PDB file of C-alpha atoms in Angstrom:
ATOM      1  CA  MET A   1     120.416 139.338  54.080  1.00 55.00           C
ATOM      2  CA  HIS A   2     118.448 141.784  55.144  1.00 51.00           C
ATOM      3  CA  PRO A   3     118.820 141.877  58.592  1.00 50.00           C
ATOM      4  CA  ARG A   4     114.622 141.109  59.877  1.00 49.00           C
ATOM      5  CA  ALA A   5     115.199 137.971  57.438  1.00 46.00           C
ATOM      6  CA  ALA A   6     118.432 136.577  59.374  1.00 47.00           C
ATOM      7  CA  LEU A   7     116.009 137.148  62.061  1.00 38.00           C
ATOM      8  CA  LEU A   8     112.894 135.241  61.537  1.00 40.00           C
ATOM      9  CA  LEU A   9     115.409 132.660  60.109  1.00 37.00           C
ATOM     10  CA  THR A  10     117.794 132.623  63.426  1.00 42.00           C
ATOM     11  CA  LEU A  11     113.900 131.803  65.796  1.00 37.00           C
ATOM     12  CA  VAL A  12     113.254 129.161  63.019  1.00 38.00           C
ATOM     13  CA  ILE A  13     115.721 126.907  63.511  1.00 39.00           C
ATOM     14  CA  THR A  14     115.595 127.439  67.230  1.00 43.00           C
ATOM     15  CA  ALA A  15     112.153 126.878  67.522  1.00 43.00           C
ATOM     16  CA  ALA A  16     113.136 123.637  64.937  1.00 46.00           C
ATOM     17  CA  THR A  17     116.031 122.791  67.359  1.00 45.00           C
ATOM     18  CA  PHE A  18     114.063 123.219  70.489  1.00 40.00           C
ATOM     19  CA  SER A  19     111.430 121.029  69.091  1.00 45.00           C
ATOM     20  CA  SER A  20     113.918 117.655  68.204  1.00 47.00           C
ATOM     21  CA  ALA A  21     115.468 118.364  71.736  1.00 43.00           C
ATOM     22  CA  LEU A  22     111.635 117.672  73.164  1.00 38.00           C
ATOM     23  CA  SER A  23     111.434 114.561  70.513  1.00 42.00           C
ATOM     24  CA  THR A  24     114.069 113.290  72.095  1.00 40.00           C
ATOM     25  CA  THR A  25     113.793 113.430  76.167  1.00 37.00           C
ATOM     26  CA  SER A  26     110.482 111.748  75.556  1.00 37.00           C
ATOM     27  CA  HIS A  27     112.132 109.352  74.006  1.00 38.00           C
ATOM     28  CA  ALA A  28     114.419 109.246  76.506  1.00 38.00           C
ATOM     29  CA  LEU A  29     111.848 108.589  78.796  1.00 37.00           C
ATOM     30  CA  PRO A  30     109.864 106.087  78.221  1.00 44.00           C
ATOM     31  CA  ARG A  31     108.404 105.382  81.703  1.00 47.00           C
ATOM     32  CA  ARG A  32     106.948 108.951  81.360  1.00 52.00           C
ATOM     33  CA  HIS A  33     102.886 108.912  82.417  1.00 52.00           C
ATOM     34  CA  ARG A  34     101.276 108.990  78.679  1.00 52.00           C
ATOM     35  CA  LEU A  35      98.041 111.552  77.990  1.00 44.00           C
ATOM     36  CA  SER A  36      94.839 109.532  77.137  1.00 53.00           C
ATOM     37  CA  ASP A  37      92.395 110.047  74.077  1.00 45.00           C
ATOM     38  CA  ASN A  38      90.914 112.172  75.086  1.00 50.00           C
ATOM     39  CA  GLY A  39      93.855 114.283  76.573  1.00 49.00           C
ATOM     40  CA  THR A  40      93.255 113.460  80.103  1.00 52.00           C
ATOM     41  CA  VAL A  41      95.866 112.209  81.491  1.00 59.00           C
ATOM     42  CA  GLY A  42      96.878 108.836  81.680  1.00 72.00           C
ATOM     43  CA  CYS A  43      98.413 105.763  84.292  1.00 84.00           C
ATOM     44  CA  TRP A  44     102.019 105.321  83.847  1.00 92.00           C
ATOM     45  CA  VAL A  45     103.660 102.695  82.109  1.00 92.00           C
ATOM     46  CA  ARG A  46     105.668 100.943  85.422  1.00 94.00           C
ATOM     47  CA  GLU A  47     102.200 100.411  86.833  1.00 95.00           C
ATOM     48  CA  ARG A  48     100.439  99.671  84.386  1.00 94.00           C
ATOM     49  CA  ASP A  49     102.780  96.810  83.471  1.00 94.00           C
ATOM     50  CA  ALA A  50     102.395  95.938  86.778  1.00 96.00           C
ATOM     51  CA  LEU A  51      98.609  95.493  86.986  1.00 96.00           C
ATOM     52  CA  LEU A  52      98.739  93.823  83.618  1.00 96.00           C
ATOM     53  CA  ALA A  53     101.595  91.355  85.719  1.00 96.00           C
ATOM     54  CA  PHE A  54      98.459  90.677  88.338  1.00 97.00           C
ATOM     55  CA  LYS A  55      96.193  89.916  85.450  1.00 96.00           C
ATOM     56  CA  ARG A  56      98.640  87.362  84.055  1.00 96.00           C
ATOM     57  CA  GLY A  57      98.387  85.534  87.993  1.00 95.00           C
ATOM     58  CA  ILE A  58      94.576  84.883  87.928  1.00 96.00           C
ATOM     59  CA  THR A  59      94.010  81.305  86.388  1.00 96.00           C
ATOM     60  CA  SER A  60      89.412  81.927  86.723  1.00 95.00           C
ATOM     61  CA  ASP A  61      88.049  85.551  85.904  1.00 95.00           C
ATOM     62  CA  PRO A  62      83.815  84.615  85.857  1.00 92.00           C
ATOM     63  CA  ALA A  63      83.212  87.842  85.376  1.00 90.00           C
ATOM     64  CA  GLY A  64      85.247  88.808  83.089  1.00 92.00           C
ATOM     65  CA  ILE A  65      86.614  91.841  85.703  1.00 92.00           C
ATOM     66  CA  LEU A  66      89.614  91.872  84.316  1.00 95.00           C
ATOM     67  CA  ALA A  67      88.121  91.753  80.189  1.00 93.00           C
ATOM     68  CA  SER A  68      89.041  95.176  79.712  1.00 92.00           C
ATOM     69  CA  TRP A  69      92.966  95.166  80.918  1.00 94.00           C
ATOM     70  CA  HIS A  70      94.570  94.907  77.822  1.00 87.00           C
ATOM     71  CA  GLU A  71      97.987  96.230  76.293  1.00 78.00           C
ATOM     72  CA  GLY A  72      98.265  98.977  74.156  1.00 69.00           C
ATOM     73  CA  GLU A  73      94.383 100.080  74.427  1.00 60.00           C
ATOM     74  CA  GLY A  74      94.124 103.182  76.022  1.00 66.00           C
ATOM     75  CA  SER A  75      94.710 104.475  80.243  1.00 83.00           C
ATOM     76  CA  CYS A  76      94.889 101.883  82.848  1.00 92.00           C
ATOM     77  CA  CYS A  77      92.960 104.339  84.175  1.00 92.00           C
ATOM     78  CA  ARG A  78      89.945 103.648  82.275  1.00 91.00           C
ATOM     79  CA  TRP A  79      90.276  99.531  83.141  1.00 94.00           C
ATOM     80  CA  ARG A  80      87.831  98.161  85.917  1.00 94.00           C
ATOM     81  CA  GLY A  81      88.731  98.877  89.308  1.00 96.00           C
ATOM     82  CA  VAL A  82      91.663 101.163  88.545  1.00 96.00           C
ATOM     83  CA  GLN A  83      91.229 104.701  89.917  1.00 96.00           C
ATOM     84  CA  CYS A  84      94.381 107.097  88.887  1.00 95.00           C
ATOM     85  CA  SER A  85      94.788 110.849  90.399  1.00 94.00           C
ATOM     86  CA  SER A  86      94.063 113.259  87.808  1.00 90.00           C
ATOM     87  CA  ARG A  87      97.005 115.595  88.731  1.00 90.00           C
ATOM     88  CA  THR A  88      99.198 113.062  88.913  1.00 92.00           C
ATOM     89  CA  GLY A  89      97.742 110.028  86.279  1.00 93.00           C
ATOM     90  CA  HIS A  90      99.708 106.981  89.346  1.00 96.00           C
ATOM     91  CA  VAL A  91      96.898 104.899  90.289  1.00 97.00           C
ATOM     92  CA  VAL A  92      95.241 104.815  93.399  1.00 98.00           C
ATOM     93  CA  ARG A  93      92.463 103.270  93.993  1.00 98.00           C
ATOM     94  CA  LEU A  94      92.261  99.417  92.996  1.00 98.00           C
ATOM     95  CA  ASP A  95      88.884  97.619  93.876  1.00 98.00           C
ATOM     96  CA  LEU A  96      88.471  94.190  92.750  1.00 97.00           C
ATOM     97  CA  HIS A  97      86.205  92.701  95.278  1.00 94.00           C
ATOM     98  CA  SER A  98      84.208  90.129  94.754  1.00 89.00           C
ATOM     99  CA  VAL A  99      80.388  90.021  95.984  1.00 75.00           C
ATOM    100  CA  PRO A 100      79.777  87.925  99.444  1.00 66.00           C
ATOM    101  CA  GLY A 101      77.230  85.690  99.976  1.00 55.00           C
ATOM    102  CA  TYR A 102      75.333  83.165  97.765  1.00 47.00           C
ATOM    103  CA  GLY A 103      76.638  82.609  93.612  1.00 49.00           C
ATOM    104  CA  ALA A 104      79.973  84.552  94.737  1.00 56.00           C
ATOM    105  CA  ALA A 105      82.033  82.048  93.416  1.00 63.00           C
ATOM    106  CA  GLU A 106      80.858  82.582  90.272  1.00 75.00           C
ATOM    107  CA  THR A 107      82.324  85.760  89.790  1.00 83.00           C
ATOM    108  CA  ALA A 108      85.403  85.561  92.098  1.00 92.00           C
ATOM    109  CA  LEU A 109      88.589  86.236  91.029  1.00 95.00           C
ATOM    110  CA  VAL A 110      90.934  83.441  91.048  1.00 94.00           C
ATOM    111  CA  GLY A 111      95.251  83.131  91.647  1.00 95.00           C
ATOM    112  CA  GLN A 112      97.771  84.304  92.525  1.00 94.00           C
ATOM    113  CA  ILE A 113      98.369  88.097  94.515  1.00 95.00           C
ATOM    114  CA  SER A 114     101.419  89.221  92.921  1.00 94.00           C
ATOM    115  CA  PRO A 115     104.214  90.724  93.855  1.00 95.00           C
ATOM    116  CA  SER A 116     104.203  93.445  91.242  1.00 96.00           C
ATOM    117  CA  LEU A 117     101.396  95.265  92.521  1.00 97.00           C
ATOM    118  CA  LEU A 118     104.642  96.715  95.014  1.00 97.00           C
ATOM    119  CA  SER A 119     105.219  99.451  91.887  1.00 97.00           C
ATOM    120  CA  LEU A 120     102.092 100.902  92.757  1.00 97.00           C
ATOM    121  CA  GLN A 121     103.424 102.604  95.458  1.00 96.00           C
ATOM    122  CA  HIS A 122     101.270 105.620  95.316  1.00 97.00           C
ATOM    123  CA  LEU A 123      98.080 102.888  95.739  1.00 98.00           C
ATOM    124  CA  LYS A 124      95.406 104.331  98.786  1.00 98.00           C
ATOM    125  CA  HIS A 125      93.016 102.029  98.358  1.00 98.00           C
ATOM    126  CA  LEU A 126      93.341  98.519  97.951  1.00 98.00           C
ATOM    127  CA  ASP A 127      90.530  95.731  97.892  1.00 98.00           C
ATOM    128  CA  LEU A 128      90.507  92.407  97.009  1.00 97.00           C
ATOM    129  CA  SER A 129      87.710  90.959  99.205  1.00 94.00           C
ATOM    130  CA  GLN A 130      85.559  87.998  98.682  1.00 92.00           C
ATOM    131  CA  ASN A 131      88.332  86.520  95.876  1.00 93.00           C
ATOM    132  CA  TYR A 132      89.807  83.396  95.980  1.00 91.00           C
ATOM    133  CA  LEU A 133      93.534  84.631  95.551  1.00 92.00           C
ATOM    134  CA  GLN A 134      96.331  83.389  97.676  1.00 87.00           C
ATOM    135  CA  GLY A 135     100.126  85.069  99.109  1.00 81.00           C
ATOM    136  CA  PRO A 136     102.710  82.931  98.854  1.00 78.00           C
ATOM    137  CA  SER A 137     101.930  79.676 101.083  1.00 78.00           C
ATOM    138  CA  ASP A 138      98.337  80.449 101.397  1.00 81.00           C
ATOM    139  CA  CYS A 139      99.093  83.490 103.264  1.00 88.00           C
ATOM    140  CA  VAL A 140      99.252  86.250 103.443  1.00 91.00           C
ATOM    141  CA  PRO A 141     101.562  87.754 101.643  1.00 93.00           C
ATOM    142  CA  GLU A 142     104.430  90.402 103.718  1.00 95.00           C
ATOM    143  CA  PHE A 143     105.359  92.892 100.779  1.00 96.00           C
ATOM    144  CA  LEU A 144     101.366  94.559 100.341  1.00 96.00           C
ATOM    145  CA  GLY A 145     103.076  96.085 104.775  1.00 97.00           C
ATOM    146  CA  SER A 146     105.181  98.000 101.518  1.00 97.00           C
ATOM    147  CA  LEU A 147     102.655  99.624 100.519  1.00 98.00           C
ATOM    148  CA  ARG A 148     103.263 102.594 102.457  1.00 96.00           C
ATOM    149  CA  ASN A 149     100.383 104.814 100.810  1.00 98.00           C
ATOM    150  CA  LEU A 150      97.479 102.041 101.416  1.00 98.00           C
ATOM    151  CA  ARG A 151      95.181 104.003 103.516  1.00 98.00           C
ATOM    152  CA  TYR A 152      92.060 101.086 102.900  1.00 98.00           C
ATOM    153  CA  LEU A 153      93.052  97.275 103.239  1.00 98.00           C
ATOM    154  CA  ASN A 154      90.589  94.780 102.688  1.00 97.00           C
ATOM    155  CA  ILE A 155      91.306  91.014 101.948  1.00 96.00           C
ATOM    156  CA  SER A 156      88.676  90.017 104.142  1.00 93.00           C
ATOM    157  CA  GLY A 157      86.361  85.967 103.028  1.00 91.00           C
ATOM    158  CA  MET A 158      90.252  84.994 100.615  1.00 90.00           C
ATOM    159  CA  GLY A 159      90.531  82.320 101.960  1.00 85.00           C
ATOM    160  CA  LEU A 160      94.037  83.386 103.146  1.00 88.00           C
ATOM    161  CA  GLN A 161      95.477  80.983 106.399  1.00 88.00           C
ATOM    162  CA  GLY A 162      98.842  81.457 108.249  1.00 90.00           C
ATOM    163  CA  ARG A 163     100.117  83.681 110.456  1.00 93.00           C
ATOM    164  CA  VAL A 164      99.099  88.288 109.993  1.00 95.00           C
ATOM    165  CA  PRO A 165     101.995  89.325 109.050  1.00 95.00           C
ATOM    166  CA  HIS A 166     103.296  91.890 111.178  1.00 96.00           C
ATOM    167  CA  GLN A 167     105.372  93.812 108.279  1.00 97.00           C
ATOM    168  CA  LEU A 168     101.048  95.292 108.190  1.00 97.00           C
ATOM    169  CA  GLY A 169     102.297  97.407 111.575  1.00 97.00           C
ATOM    170  CA  ASN A 170     104.393  99.252 108.746  1.00 98.00           C
ATOM    171  CA  LEU A 171     101.410 101.323 107.267  1.00 98.00           C
ATOM    172  CA  THR A 172     101.687 103.373 109.214  1.00 97.00           C
ATOM    173  CA  ASN A 173      99.194 105.722 106.924  1.00 97.00           C
ATOM    174  CA  LEU A 174      95.971 103.323 107.179  1.00 98.00           C
ATOM    175  CA  HIS A 175      92.517 104.648 108.272  1.00 98.00           C
ATOM    176  CA  SER A 176      90.528 100.894 107.848  1.00 98.00           C
ATOM    177  CA  LEU A 177      92.238  96.880 108.331  1.00 98.00           C
ATOM    178  CA  ASP A 178      89.584  94.157 106.875  1.00 97.00           C
ATOM    179  CA  LEU A 179      91.182  90.278 107.138  1.00 95.00           C
ATOM    180  CA  SER A 180      88.623  88.897 108.504  1.00 93.00           C
ATOM    181  CA  SER A 181      86.589  84.776 108.059  1.00 79.00           C
ATOM    182  CA  ASN A 182      89.592  83.964 106.147  1.00 70.00           C
ATOM    183  CA  TYR A 183      88.828  80.215 106.300  1.00 68.00           C
ATOM    184  CA  ALA A 184      90.489  78.054 104.101  1.00 62.00           C
ATOM    185  CA  LYS A 185      89.487  75.599 102.257  1.00 65.00           C
ATOM    186  CA  ASP A 186      90.718  72.689 104.759  1.00 67.00           C
ATOM    187  CA  GLY A 187      88.703  74.412 107.723  1.00 70.00           C
ATOM    188  CA  SER A 188      91.997  76.131 108.711  1.00 75.00           C
ATOM    189  CA  THR A 189      92.501  80.383 109.225  1.00 83.00           C
ATOM    190  CA  MET A 190      94.255  82.889 110.217  1.00 90.00           C
ATOM    191  CA  GLU A 191      96.428  83.010 113.616  1.00 92.00           C
ATOM    192  CA  SER A 192      98.042  85.723 115.660  1.00 93.00           C
ATOM    193  CA  THR A 193     100.161  85.005 118.910  1.00 92.00           C
ATOM    194  CA  ASP A 194     101.454  89.004 118.642  1.00 94.00           C
ATOM    195  CA  ILE A 195      99.470  91.770 117.514  1.00 95.00           C
ATOM    196  CA  SER A 196     101.352  95.029 119.052  1.00 95.00           C
ATOM    197  CA  TRP A 197     102.282  96.244 115.598  1.00 96.00           C
ATOM    198  CA  LEU A 198      99.055  97.637 115.697  1.00 97.00           C
ATOM    199  CA  THR A 199     100.357  99.687 117.878  1.00 96.00           C
ATOM    200  CA  ARG A 200     101.899 101.093 115.057  1.00 96.00           C
ATOM    201  CA  LEU A 201      99.169 102.586 113.256  1.00 97.00           C
ATOM    202  CA  PRO A 202      97.885 105.185 115.180  1.00 95.00           C
ATOM    203  CA  SER A 203      95.461 107.055 111.807  1.00 96.00           C
ATOM    204  CA  LEU A 204      93.571 103.362 112.495  1.00 98.00           C
ATOM    205  CA  GLN A 205      90.180 104.195 112.503  1.00 98.00           C
ATOM    206  CA  VAL A 206      88.163 100.362 111.468  1.00 98.00           C
ATOM    207  CA  LEU A 207      89.201  97.049 112.594  1.00 97.00           C
ATOM    208  CA  LYS A 208      88.113  93.748 111.670  1.00 96.00           C
ATOM    209  CA  MET A 209      89.926  91.001 112.505  1.00 95.00           C
ATOM    210  CA  VAL A 210      86.811  88.297 112.195  1.00 93.00           C
ATOM    211  CA  SER A 211      87.194  84.995 113.021  1.00 91.00           C
ATOM    212  CA  VAL A 212      90.938  85.424 112.981  1.00 93.00           C
ATOM    213  CA  ASP A 213      92.877  83.067 116.182  1.00 92.00           C
ATOM    214  CA  LEU A 214      93.712  85.043 118.817  1.00 92.00           C
ATOM    215  CA  SER A 215      93.573  82.955 121.566  1.00 90.00           C
ATOM    216  CA  MET A 216      97.549  82.941 122.706  1.00 90.00           C
ATOM    217  CA  VAL A 217      96.871  86.875 122.094  1.00 91.00           C
ATOM    218  CA  LEU A 218      96.377  88.214 125.709  1.00 86.00           C
ATOM    219  CA  ASP A 219      97.521  91.922 125.964  1.00 88.00           C
ATOM    220  CA  TRP A 220      94.953  92.410 122.727  1.00 89.00           C
ATOM    221  CA  PRO A 221      93.002  94.896 125.145  1.00 89.00           C
ATOM    222  CA  ARG A 222      96.328  97.078 125.790  1.00 91.00           C
ATOM    223  CA  VAL A 223      96.922  97.125 122.188  1.00 93.00           C
ATOM    224  CA  VAL A 224      93.749  98.602 121.151  1.00 92.00           C
ATOM    225  CA  ASN A 225      93.760 100.768 123.756  1.00 92.00           C
ATOM    226  CA  VAL A 226      96.583 102.662 122.795  1.00 92.00           C
ATOM    227  CA  ILE A 227      95.441 103.047 119.008  1.00 93.00           C
ATOM    228  CA  PRO A 228      93.846 107.120 119.674  1.00 90.00           C
ATOM    229  CA  SER A 229      91.808 107.121 116.376  1.00 95.00           C
ATOM    230  CA  LEU A 230      90.101 103.913 117.018  1.00 96.00           C
ATOM    231  CA  MET A 231      86.544 104.161 115.913  1.00 96.00           C
ATOM    232  CA  VAL A 232      85.061 100.349 114.771  1.00 97.00           C
ATOM    233  CA  LEU A 233      86.673  97.030 116.493  1.00 95.00           C
ATOM    234  CA  ASP A 234      85.640  93.829 115.459  1.00 95.00           C
ATOM    235  CA  LEU A 235      86.873  90.742 116.683  1.00 92.00           C
ATOM    236  CA  SER A 236      84.000  88.554 116.323  1.00 90.00           C
ATOM    237  CA  TYR A 237      84.414  84.697 116.986  1.00 89.00           C
ATOM    238  CA  CYS A 238      88.794  84.968 117.960  1.00 88.00           C
ATOM    239  CA  SER A 239      88.847  82.968 120.013  1.00 79.00           C
ATOM    240  CA  HIS A 240      90.017  85.108 123.217  1.00 63.00           C
ATOM    241  CA  ILE A 241      90.659  83.320 126.087  1.00 49.00           C
ATOM    242  CA  MET A 242      90.639  86.526 128.179  1.00 52.00           C
ATOM    243  CA  ALA A 243      87.898  87.571 126.590  1.00 49.00           C
ATOM    244  CA  ASN A 244      86.609  89.235 129.598  1.00 50.00           C
ATOM    245  CA  GLN A 245      89.194  91.700 130.414  1.00 55.00           C
ATOM    246  CA  SER A 246      88.232  95.580 129.826  1.00 55.00           C
ATOM    247  CA  LEU A 247      88.781  98.003 127.209  1.00 55.00           C
ATOM    248  CA  LEU A 248      89.249  99.789 129.203  1.00 50.00           C
ATOM    249  CA  GLY A 249      91.476  99.244 130.978  1.00 46.00           C
ATOM    250  CA  SER A 250      95.391  99.718 131.081  1.00 40.00           C
TER     251      SER A 250
END
């Protein structure tokens, strides 16, 4: 065989071997992100599955907010309320808020806040406000404190009750937190006897806890004073016993 022909055959065999190895590797890593139909980066399979698990916990969706959430139909980055990083394909924003006020029941999601959200570890923005979504025992799910990359969390107006979990203090990247107006059907609301966990949120700029019962928290002015970045504070209707304390005090 001519040396040049032998070299050409060797290159063809090498290229075929490399292509086969690449294909095998692709099949061995089913959890890697896929490309969507238009060639842009799509969501990761694990995160898509987590969103579908969340949807299975929804018992009513009168406005069809999750109508676009279907397994096997393109990238989950195209689903309503979902936003992914254009660079990595990871889900970074989940905004499913309902419109507050008259007629809210006609658009609100009803169901459970699934712990499957824990698979969205790159999530920066989570807004479930004004829906009728519950955690265990109708309380704020403690597992939300494990979404360490969150910068925005809004679970206001959802009818949650019980104590505000101190695990929210693990969200050290949080810039905005809204726990407001969570009256349950029986008229009860959320409460807290200790908000010292707020001091572990050094980047917090907006804090809204309207109607959260803070009547047993005597040191709330001291706590909010040690959050250097805080710019907006709304503790209306919180039943403060010591409401006359100065926010400028030590």
